C-alpha atoms as a printed R data frame, in Angstrom:
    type eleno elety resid chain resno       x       y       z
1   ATOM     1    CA   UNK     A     1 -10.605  18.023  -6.969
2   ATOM     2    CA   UNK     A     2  -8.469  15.126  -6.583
3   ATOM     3    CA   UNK     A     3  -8.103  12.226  -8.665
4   ATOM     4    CA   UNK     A     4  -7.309   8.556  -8.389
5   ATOM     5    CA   UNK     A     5  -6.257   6.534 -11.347
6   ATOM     6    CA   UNK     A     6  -6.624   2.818 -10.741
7   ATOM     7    CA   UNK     A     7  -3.659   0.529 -11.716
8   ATOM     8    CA   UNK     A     8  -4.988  -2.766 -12.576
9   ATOM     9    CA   UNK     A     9  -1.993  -5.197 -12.393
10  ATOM    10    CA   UNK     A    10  -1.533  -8.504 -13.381
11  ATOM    11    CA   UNK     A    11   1.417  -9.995 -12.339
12  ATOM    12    CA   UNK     A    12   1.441 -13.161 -13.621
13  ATOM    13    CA   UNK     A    13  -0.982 -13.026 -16.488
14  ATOM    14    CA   UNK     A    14  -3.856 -15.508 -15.108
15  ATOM    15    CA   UNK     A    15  -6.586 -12.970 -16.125
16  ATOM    16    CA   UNK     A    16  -4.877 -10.829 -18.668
17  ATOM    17    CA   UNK     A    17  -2.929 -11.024 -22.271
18  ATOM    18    CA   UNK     A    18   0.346  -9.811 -20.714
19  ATOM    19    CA   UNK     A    19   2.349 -10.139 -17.066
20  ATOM    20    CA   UNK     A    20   2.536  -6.508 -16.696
21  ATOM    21    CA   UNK     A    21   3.978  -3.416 -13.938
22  ATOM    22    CA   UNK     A    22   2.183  -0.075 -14.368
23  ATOM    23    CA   UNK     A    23   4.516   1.668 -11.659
24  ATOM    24    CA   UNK     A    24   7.001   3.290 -14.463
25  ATOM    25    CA   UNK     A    25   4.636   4.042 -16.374
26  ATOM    26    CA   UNK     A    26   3.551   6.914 -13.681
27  ATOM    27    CA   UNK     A    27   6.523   7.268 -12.702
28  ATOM    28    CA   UNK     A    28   7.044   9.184 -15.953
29  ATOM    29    CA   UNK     A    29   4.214  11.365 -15.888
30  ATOM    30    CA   UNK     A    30   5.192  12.149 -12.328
31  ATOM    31    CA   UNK     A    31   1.862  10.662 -10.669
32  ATOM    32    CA   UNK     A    32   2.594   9.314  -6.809
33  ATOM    33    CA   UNK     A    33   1.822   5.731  -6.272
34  ATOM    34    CA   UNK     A    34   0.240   4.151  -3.827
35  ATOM    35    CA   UNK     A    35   0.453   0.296  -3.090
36  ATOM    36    CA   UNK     A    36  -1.778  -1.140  -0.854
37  ATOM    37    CA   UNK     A    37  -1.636  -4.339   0.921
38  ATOM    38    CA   UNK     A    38  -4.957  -6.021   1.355
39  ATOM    39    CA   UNK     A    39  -8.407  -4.712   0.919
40  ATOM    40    CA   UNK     A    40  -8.523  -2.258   4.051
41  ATOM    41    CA   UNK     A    41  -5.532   0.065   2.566
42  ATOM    42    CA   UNK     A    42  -7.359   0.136  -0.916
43  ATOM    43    CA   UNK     A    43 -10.299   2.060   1.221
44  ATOM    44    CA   UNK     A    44  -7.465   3.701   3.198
45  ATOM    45    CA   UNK     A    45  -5.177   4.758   1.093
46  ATOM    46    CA   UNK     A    46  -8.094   6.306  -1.338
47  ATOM    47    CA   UNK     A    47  -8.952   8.513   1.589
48  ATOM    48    CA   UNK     A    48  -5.095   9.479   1.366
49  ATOM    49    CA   UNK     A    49  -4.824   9.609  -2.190
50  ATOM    50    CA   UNK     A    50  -7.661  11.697  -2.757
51  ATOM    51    CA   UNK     A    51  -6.317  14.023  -0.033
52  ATOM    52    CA   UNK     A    52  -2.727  14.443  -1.425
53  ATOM    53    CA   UNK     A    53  -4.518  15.013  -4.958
54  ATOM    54    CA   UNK     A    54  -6.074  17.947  -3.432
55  ATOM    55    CA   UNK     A    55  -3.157  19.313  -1.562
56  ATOM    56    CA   UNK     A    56  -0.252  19.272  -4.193
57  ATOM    57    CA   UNK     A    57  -2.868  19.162  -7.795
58  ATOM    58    CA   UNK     A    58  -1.848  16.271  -8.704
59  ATOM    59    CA   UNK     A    59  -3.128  12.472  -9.743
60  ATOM    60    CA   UNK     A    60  -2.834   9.777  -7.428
61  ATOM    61    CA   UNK     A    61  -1.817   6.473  -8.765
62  ATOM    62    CA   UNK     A    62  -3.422   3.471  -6.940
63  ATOM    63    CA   UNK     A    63  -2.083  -0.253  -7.026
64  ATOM    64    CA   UNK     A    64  -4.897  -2.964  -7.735
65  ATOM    65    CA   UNK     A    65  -3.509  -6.004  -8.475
66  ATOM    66    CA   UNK     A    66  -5.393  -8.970  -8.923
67  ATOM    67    CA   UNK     A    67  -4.466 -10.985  -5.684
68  ATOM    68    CA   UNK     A    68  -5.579  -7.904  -3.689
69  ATOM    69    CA   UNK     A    69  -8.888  -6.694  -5.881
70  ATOM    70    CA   UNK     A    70  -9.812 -10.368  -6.198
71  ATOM    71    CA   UNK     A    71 -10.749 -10.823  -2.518
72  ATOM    72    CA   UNK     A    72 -13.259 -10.260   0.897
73  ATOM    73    CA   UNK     A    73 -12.615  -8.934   4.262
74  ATOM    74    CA   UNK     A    74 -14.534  -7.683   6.875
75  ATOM    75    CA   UNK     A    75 -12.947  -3.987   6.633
76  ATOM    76    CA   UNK     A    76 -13.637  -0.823   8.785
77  ATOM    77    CA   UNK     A    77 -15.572   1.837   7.157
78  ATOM    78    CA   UNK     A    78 -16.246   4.263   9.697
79  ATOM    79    CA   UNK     A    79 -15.856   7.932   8.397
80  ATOM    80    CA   UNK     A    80 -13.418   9.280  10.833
81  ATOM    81    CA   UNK     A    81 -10.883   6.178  10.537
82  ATOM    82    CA   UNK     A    82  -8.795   8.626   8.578
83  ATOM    83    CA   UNK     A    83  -7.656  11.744   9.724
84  ATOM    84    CA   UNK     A    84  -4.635  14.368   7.765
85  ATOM    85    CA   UNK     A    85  -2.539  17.220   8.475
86  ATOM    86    CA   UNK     A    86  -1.589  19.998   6.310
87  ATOM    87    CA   UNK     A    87   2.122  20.332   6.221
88  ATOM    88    CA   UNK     A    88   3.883  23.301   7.892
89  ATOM    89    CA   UNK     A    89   6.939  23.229   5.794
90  ATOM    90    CA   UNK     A    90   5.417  23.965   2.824
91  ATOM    91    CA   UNK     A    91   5.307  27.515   0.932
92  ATOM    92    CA   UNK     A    92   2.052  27.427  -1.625
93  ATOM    93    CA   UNK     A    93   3.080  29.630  -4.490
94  ATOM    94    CA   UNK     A    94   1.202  32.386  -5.831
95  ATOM    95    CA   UNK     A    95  -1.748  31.167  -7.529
96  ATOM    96    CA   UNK     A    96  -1.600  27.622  -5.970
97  ATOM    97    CA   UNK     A    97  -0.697  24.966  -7.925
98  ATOM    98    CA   UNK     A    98  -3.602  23.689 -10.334
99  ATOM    99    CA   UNK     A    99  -3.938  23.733 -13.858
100 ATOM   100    CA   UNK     A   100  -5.314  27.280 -14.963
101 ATOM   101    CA   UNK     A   101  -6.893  28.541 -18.335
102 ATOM   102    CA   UNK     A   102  -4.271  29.473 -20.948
103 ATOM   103    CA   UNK     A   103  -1.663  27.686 -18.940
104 ATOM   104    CA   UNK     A   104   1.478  27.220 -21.632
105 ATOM   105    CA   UNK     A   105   2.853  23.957 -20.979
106 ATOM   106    CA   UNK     A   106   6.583  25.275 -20.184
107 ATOM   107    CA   UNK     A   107   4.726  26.592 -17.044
108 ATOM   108    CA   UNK     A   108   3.173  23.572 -16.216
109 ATOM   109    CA   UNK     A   109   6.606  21.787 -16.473
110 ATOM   110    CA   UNK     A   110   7.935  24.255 -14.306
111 ATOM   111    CA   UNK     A   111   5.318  23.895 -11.908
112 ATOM   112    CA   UNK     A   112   5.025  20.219 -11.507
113 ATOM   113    CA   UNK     A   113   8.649  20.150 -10.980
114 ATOM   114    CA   UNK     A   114   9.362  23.557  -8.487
115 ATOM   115    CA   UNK     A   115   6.151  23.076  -6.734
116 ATOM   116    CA   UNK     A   116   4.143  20.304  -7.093
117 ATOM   117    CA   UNK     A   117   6.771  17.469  -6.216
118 ATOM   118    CA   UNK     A   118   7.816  18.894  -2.803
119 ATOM   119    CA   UNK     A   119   4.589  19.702  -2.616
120 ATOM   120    CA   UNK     A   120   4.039  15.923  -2.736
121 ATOM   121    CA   UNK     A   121   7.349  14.804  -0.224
122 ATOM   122    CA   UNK     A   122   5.610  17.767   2.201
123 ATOM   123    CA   UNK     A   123   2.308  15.468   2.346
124 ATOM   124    CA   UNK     A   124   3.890  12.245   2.732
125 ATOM   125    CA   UNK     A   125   6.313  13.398   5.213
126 ATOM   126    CA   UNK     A   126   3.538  15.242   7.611
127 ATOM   127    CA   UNK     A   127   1.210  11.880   6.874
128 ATOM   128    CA   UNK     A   128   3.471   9.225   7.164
129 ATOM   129    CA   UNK     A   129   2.235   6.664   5.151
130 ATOM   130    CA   UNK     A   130   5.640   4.408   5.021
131 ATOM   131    CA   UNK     A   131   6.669   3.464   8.767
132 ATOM   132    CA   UNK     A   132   8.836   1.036  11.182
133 ATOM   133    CA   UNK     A   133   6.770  -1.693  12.302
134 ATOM   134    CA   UNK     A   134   9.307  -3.573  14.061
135 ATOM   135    CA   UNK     A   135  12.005  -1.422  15.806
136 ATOM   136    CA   UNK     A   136  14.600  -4.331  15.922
137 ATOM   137    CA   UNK     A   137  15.438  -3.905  19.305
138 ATOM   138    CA   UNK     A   138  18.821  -2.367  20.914
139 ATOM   139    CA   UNK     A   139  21.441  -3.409  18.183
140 ATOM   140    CA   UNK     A   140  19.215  -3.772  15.090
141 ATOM   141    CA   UNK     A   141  21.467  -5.141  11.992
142 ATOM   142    CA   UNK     A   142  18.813  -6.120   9.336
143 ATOM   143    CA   UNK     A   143  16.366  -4.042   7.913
144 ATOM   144    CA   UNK     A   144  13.423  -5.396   5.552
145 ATOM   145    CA   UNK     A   145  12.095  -3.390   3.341
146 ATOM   146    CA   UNK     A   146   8.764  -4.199   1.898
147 ATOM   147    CA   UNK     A   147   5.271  -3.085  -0.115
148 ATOM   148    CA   UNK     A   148   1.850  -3.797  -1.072
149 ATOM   149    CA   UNK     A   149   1.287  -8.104  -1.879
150 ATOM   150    CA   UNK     A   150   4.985  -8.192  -1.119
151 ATOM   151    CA   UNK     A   151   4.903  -7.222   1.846
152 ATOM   152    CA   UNK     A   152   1.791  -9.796   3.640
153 ATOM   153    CA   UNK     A   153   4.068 -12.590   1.811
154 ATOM   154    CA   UNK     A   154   7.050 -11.148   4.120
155 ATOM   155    CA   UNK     A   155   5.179 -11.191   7.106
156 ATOM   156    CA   UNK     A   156   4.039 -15.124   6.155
157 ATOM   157    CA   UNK     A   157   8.024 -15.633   5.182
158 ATOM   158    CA   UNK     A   158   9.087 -14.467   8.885
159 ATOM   159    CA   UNK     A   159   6.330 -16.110  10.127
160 ATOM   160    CA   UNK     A   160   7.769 -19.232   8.362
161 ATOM   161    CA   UNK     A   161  11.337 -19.058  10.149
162 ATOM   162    CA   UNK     A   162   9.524 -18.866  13.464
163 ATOM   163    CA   UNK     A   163  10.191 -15.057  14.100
164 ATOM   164    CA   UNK     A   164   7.634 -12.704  15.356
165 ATOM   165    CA   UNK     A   165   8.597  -9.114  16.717
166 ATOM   166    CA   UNK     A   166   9.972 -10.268  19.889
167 ATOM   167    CA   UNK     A   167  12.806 -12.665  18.284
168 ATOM   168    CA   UNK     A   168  12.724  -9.816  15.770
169 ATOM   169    CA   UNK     A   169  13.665  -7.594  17.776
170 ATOM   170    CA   UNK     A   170  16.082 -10.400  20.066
171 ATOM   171    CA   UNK     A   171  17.945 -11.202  16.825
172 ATOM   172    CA   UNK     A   172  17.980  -7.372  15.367
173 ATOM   173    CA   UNK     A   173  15.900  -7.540  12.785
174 ATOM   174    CA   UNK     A   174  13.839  -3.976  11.534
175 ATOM   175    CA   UNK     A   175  10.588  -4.028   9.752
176 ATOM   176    CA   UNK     A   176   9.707  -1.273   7.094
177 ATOM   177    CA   UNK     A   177   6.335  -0.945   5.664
178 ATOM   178    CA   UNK     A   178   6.146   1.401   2.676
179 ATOM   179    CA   UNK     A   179   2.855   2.641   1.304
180 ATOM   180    CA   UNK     A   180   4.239   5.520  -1.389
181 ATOM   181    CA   UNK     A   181   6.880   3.613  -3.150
182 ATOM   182    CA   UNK     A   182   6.712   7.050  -5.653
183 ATOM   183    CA   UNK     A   183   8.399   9.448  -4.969
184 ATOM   184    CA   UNK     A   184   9.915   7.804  -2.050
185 ATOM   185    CA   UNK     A   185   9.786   9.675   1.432
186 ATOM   186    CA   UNK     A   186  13.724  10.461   2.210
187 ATOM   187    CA   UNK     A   187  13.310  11.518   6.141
188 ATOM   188    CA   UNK     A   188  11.282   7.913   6.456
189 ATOM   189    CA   UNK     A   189  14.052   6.011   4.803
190 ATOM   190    CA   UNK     A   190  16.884   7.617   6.561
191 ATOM   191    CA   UNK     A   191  15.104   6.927  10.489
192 ATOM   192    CA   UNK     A   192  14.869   3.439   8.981
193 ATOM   193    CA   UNK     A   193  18.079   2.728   7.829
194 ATOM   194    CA   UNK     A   194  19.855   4.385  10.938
195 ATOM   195    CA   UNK     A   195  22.133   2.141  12.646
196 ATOM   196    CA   UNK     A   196  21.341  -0.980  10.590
197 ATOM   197    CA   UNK     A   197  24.577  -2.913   8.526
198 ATOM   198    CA   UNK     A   198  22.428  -4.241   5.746
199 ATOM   199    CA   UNK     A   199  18.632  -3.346   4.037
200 ATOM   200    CA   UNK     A   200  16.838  -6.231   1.715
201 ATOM   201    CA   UNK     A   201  14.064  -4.443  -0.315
202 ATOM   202    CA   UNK     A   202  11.348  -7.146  -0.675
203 ATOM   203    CA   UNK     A   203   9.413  -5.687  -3.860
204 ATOM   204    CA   UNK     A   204   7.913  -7.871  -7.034
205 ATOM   205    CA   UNK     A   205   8.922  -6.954 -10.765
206 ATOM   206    CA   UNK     A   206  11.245  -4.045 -11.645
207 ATOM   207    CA   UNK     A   207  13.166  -2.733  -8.993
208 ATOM   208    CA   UNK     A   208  11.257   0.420  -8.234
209 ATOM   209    CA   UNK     A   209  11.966   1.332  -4.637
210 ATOM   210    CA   UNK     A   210  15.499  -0.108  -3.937
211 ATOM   211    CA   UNK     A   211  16.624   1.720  -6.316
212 ATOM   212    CA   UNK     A   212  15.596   5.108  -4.560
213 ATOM   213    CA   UNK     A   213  16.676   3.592  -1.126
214 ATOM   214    CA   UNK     A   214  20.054   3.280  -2.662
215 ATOM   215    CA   UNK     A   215  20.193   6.685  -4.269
216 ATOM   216    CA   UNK     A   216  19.077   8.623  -0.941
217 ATOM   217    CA   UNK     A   217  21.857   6.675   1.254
218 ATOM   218    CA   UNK     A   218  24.301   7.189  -1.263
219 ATOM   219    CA   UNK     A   219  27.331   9.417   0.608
220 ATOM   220    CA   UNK     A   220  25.666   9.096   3.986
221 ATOM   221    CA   UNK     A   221  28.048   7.736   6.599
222 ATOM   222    CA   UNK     A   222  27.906   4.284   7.244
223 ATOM   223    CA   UNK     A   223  25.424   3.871   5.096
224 ATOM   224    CA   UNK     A   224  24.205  -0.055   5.247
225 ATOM   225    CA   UNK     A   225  24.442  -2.356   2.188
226 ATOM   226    CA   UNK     A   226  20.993  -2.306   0.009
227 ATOM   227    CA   UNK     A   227  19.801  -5.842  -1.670
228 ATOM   228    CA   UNK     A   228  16.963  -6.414  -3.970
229 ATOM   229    CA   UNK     A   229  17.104  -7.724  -7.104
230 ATOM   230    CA   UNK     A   230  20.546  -8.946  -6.596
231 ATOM   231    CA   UNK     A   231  23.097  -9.696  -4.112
232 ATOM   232    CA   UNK     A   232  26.126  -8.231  -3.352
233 ATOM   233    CA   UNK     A   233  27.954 -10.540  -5.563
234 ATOM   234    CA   UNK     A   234  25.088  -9.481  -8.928
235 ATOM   235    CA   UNK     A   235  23.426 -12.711  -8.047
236 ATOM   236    CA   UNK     A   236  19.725 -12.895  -8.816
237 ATOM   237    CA   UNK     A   237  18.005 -12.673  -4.787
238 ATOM   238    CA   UNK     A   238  14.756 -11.891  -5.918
239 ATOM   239    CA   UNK     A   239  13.558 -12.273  -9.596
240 ATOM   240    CA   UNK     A   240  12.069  -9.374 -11.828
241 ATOM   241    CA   UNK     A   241   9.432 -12.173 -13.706
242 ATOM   242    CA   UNK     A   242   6.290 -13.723 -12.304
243 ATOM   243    CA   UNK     A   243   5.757 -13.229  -9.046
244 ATOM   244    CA   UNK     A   244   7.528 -13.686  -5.668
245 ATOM   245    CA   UNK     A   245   7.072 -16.737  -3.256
246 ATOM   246    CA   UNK     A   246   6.766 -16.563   0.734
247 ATOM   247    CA   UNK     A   247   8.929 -18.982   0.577
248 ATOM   248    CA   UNK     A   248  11.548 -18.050  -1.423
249 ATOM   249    CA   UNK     A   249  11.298 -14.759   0.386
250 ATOM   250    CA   UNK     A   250  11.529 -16.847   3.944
251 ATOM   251    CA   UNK     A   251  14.677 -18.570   2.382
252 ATOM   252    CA   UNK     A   252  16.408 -15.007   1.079
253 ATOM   253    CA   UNK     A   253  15.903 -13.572   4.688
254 ATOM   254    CA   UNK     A   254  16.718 -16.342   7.199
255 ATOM   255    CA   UNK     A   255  20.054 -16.679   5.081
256 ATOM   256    CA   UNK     A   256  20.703 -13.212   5.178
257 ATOM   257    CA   UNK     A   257  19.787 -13.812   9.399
258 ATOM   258    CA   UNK     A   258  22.100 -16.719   9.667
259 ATOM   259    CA   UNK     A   259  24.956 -14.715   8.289
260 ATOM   260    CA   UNK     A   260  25.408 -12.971  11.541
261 ATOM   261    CA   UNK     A   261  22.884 -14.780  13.934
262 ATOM   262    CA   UNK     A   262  23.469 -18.532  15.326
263 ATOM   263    CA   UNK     A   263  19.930 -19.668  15.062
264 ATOM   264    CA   UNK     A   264  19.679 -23.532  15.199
265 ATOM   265    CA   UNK     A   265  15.803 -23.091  14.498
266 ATOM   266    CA   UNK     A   266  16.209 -20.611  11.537
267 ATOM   267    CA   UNK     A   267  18.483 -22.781   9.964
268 ATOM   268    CA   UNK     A   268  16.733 -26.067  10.168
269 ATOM   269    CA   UNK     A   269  13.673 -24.136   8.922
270 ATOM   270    CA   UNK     A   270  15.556 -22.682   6.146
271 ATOM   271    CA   UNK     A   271  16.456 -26.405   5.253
272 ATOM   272    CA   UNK     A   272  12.924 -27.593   5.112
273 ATOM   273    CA   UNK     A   273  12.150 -24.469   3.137
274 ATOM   274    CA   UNK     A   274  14.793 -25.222   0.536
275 ATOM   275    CA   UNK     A   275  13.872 -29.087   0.447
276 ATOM   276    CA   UNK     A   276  10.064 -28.603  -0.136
277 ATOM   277    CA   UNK     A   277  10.784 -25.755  -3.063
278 ATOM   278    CA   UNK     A   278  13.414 -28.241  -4.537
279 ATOM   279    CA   UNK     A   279  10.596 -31.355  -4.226
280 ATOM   280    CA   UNK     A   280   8.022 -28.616  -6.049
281 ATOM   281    CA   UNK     A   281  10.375 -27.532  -8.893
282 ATOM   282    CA   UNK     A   282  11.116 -31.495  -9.465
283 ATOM   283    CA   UNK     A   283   7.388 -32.244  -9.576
284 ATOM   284    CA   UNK     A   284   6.033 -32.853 -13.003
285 ATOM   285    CA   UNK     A   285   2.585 -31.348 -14.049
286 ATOM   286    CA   UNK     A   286  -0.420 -34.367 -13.283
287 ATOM   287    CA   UNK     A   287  -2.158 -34.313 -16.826
């Protein structure tokens, strides 16, 4: 088998009744997500889905929001782009693990839970899926975090304060791209996190994957500070309604950079940043 069910989000309502977030929704019936970001991953990370449905019997959630579906590229198709690896860490229980005839549903609980979720981590930590895309060179201090639509408008944010992976790396900044924000990959989040003082987690709506960052590097020495939602201080960093701005995201990072970096050009870009969304919010609708 293997299955993909199709999320069909609508963050901020222009083609629906409600602004709505489908993640917790499979996040209860213990479905993996997958969020991709642009219309190349939704071909790619089909492939995938469809081949960790098949390997750990389960659904595969896929992300299709409206600013990704609603779209054309130029994408590569070729049959061989995608390649996986069965896991070698993984111990298949008798009988496998799909659905059977007369299967009480104690035993499917059981199953799903004992089997079928490790079965899951197994996939997604032999196929990485999330992965460092900027290393942050020799002292890295920052790491972003960051999915699906979220993260192309974090790439157009740094991209904004004039950083590109070799100031990235010049000023310590380390780039995570995460394509299974469900169940979160723990080995993947640990390599990233190593050595860094703080993480921002760069996600739209709920908090869905900070959370789990902060619940895996909970107790592990010098563990680095985790920001999402909120700051260190409960202040509202990135909002849970509508949907998130490059550059408010551009704004967030470069004065998280300037907190320990002395960047004359990151701060007079974080100026103009702050003095164009303060001309937009003061702009009154043109009838």
């Amino acid at each position: 088998g293997g299955v993909l069910a199709l999320m069909g989000d609508d963050h901020t309502c222009e083609s629906s009744t409600t602004a709505h977030q489908s993640e917790f929704a499979f996040v209860d019936t213990m479905i993996p997500i997958l969020n991709p970001a642009g219309v190349q991953e939704i071909l790619d990370y089909g492939l995938y889905g469809y081949a960790l449905g098949r390997f750990a019997g389960v659904w595969v959630a896929l992300k299709c929001i409206k600013d990704t579906v609603e779209s054309t590229a130029s994408i590569d198709g070729s049959l061989n782009r995608m390649s996986f690896v069965t896991p070698d860490d993984f111990d298949m229980p008798e009988g496998g693990l799909n659905i059977r005839p007369d299967d009480h549903p104690i035993v499917q609980e059981a199953r799903l839970h004992d089997h079928k979720r490790p079965a899951i981590l197994a996939f997604l930590k032999a196929n990485p899926i999330n992965h460092v895309i900027w290393r942050g060179g020799r002292k890295p201090v920052l790491g972003i975090a960051s999915l699906g639509k979220s993260y192309l408008d974090t790439l157009q944010a740094l991209a904004d304060l004039g950083i590109d992976e070799v100031k990235a790396a010049n000023i310590g900044i380390r780039l995570f791209k995460i394509g299974c924000p469900w169940p979160l990959e723990p080995t993947g989040v640990r390599d990233f996190a190593k050595g860094l003082d703080e993480i921002i987690v760069v996600e739209e709506k709920r908090a869905l994957v900070e959370s789990q960052i902060k619940e895996q590097l909970y107790g592990v020495k010098d563990a680095p500070v985790v920001v999402g939602k909120r700051d260190e201080k409960e202040r509202t960093l990135f909002t849970a309604k509508g949907a998130l701005d490059s550059n408010d995201i551009a704004i967030a990072i470069g004065e998280r950079i300037l907190s320990f970096a002395d960047d004359k050009d990151i701060a007079a870009r974080v100026k103009a940043l702050k003095a164009f969304q303060k001309t937009l919010a003061e702009t009154e609708n043109v009838a």
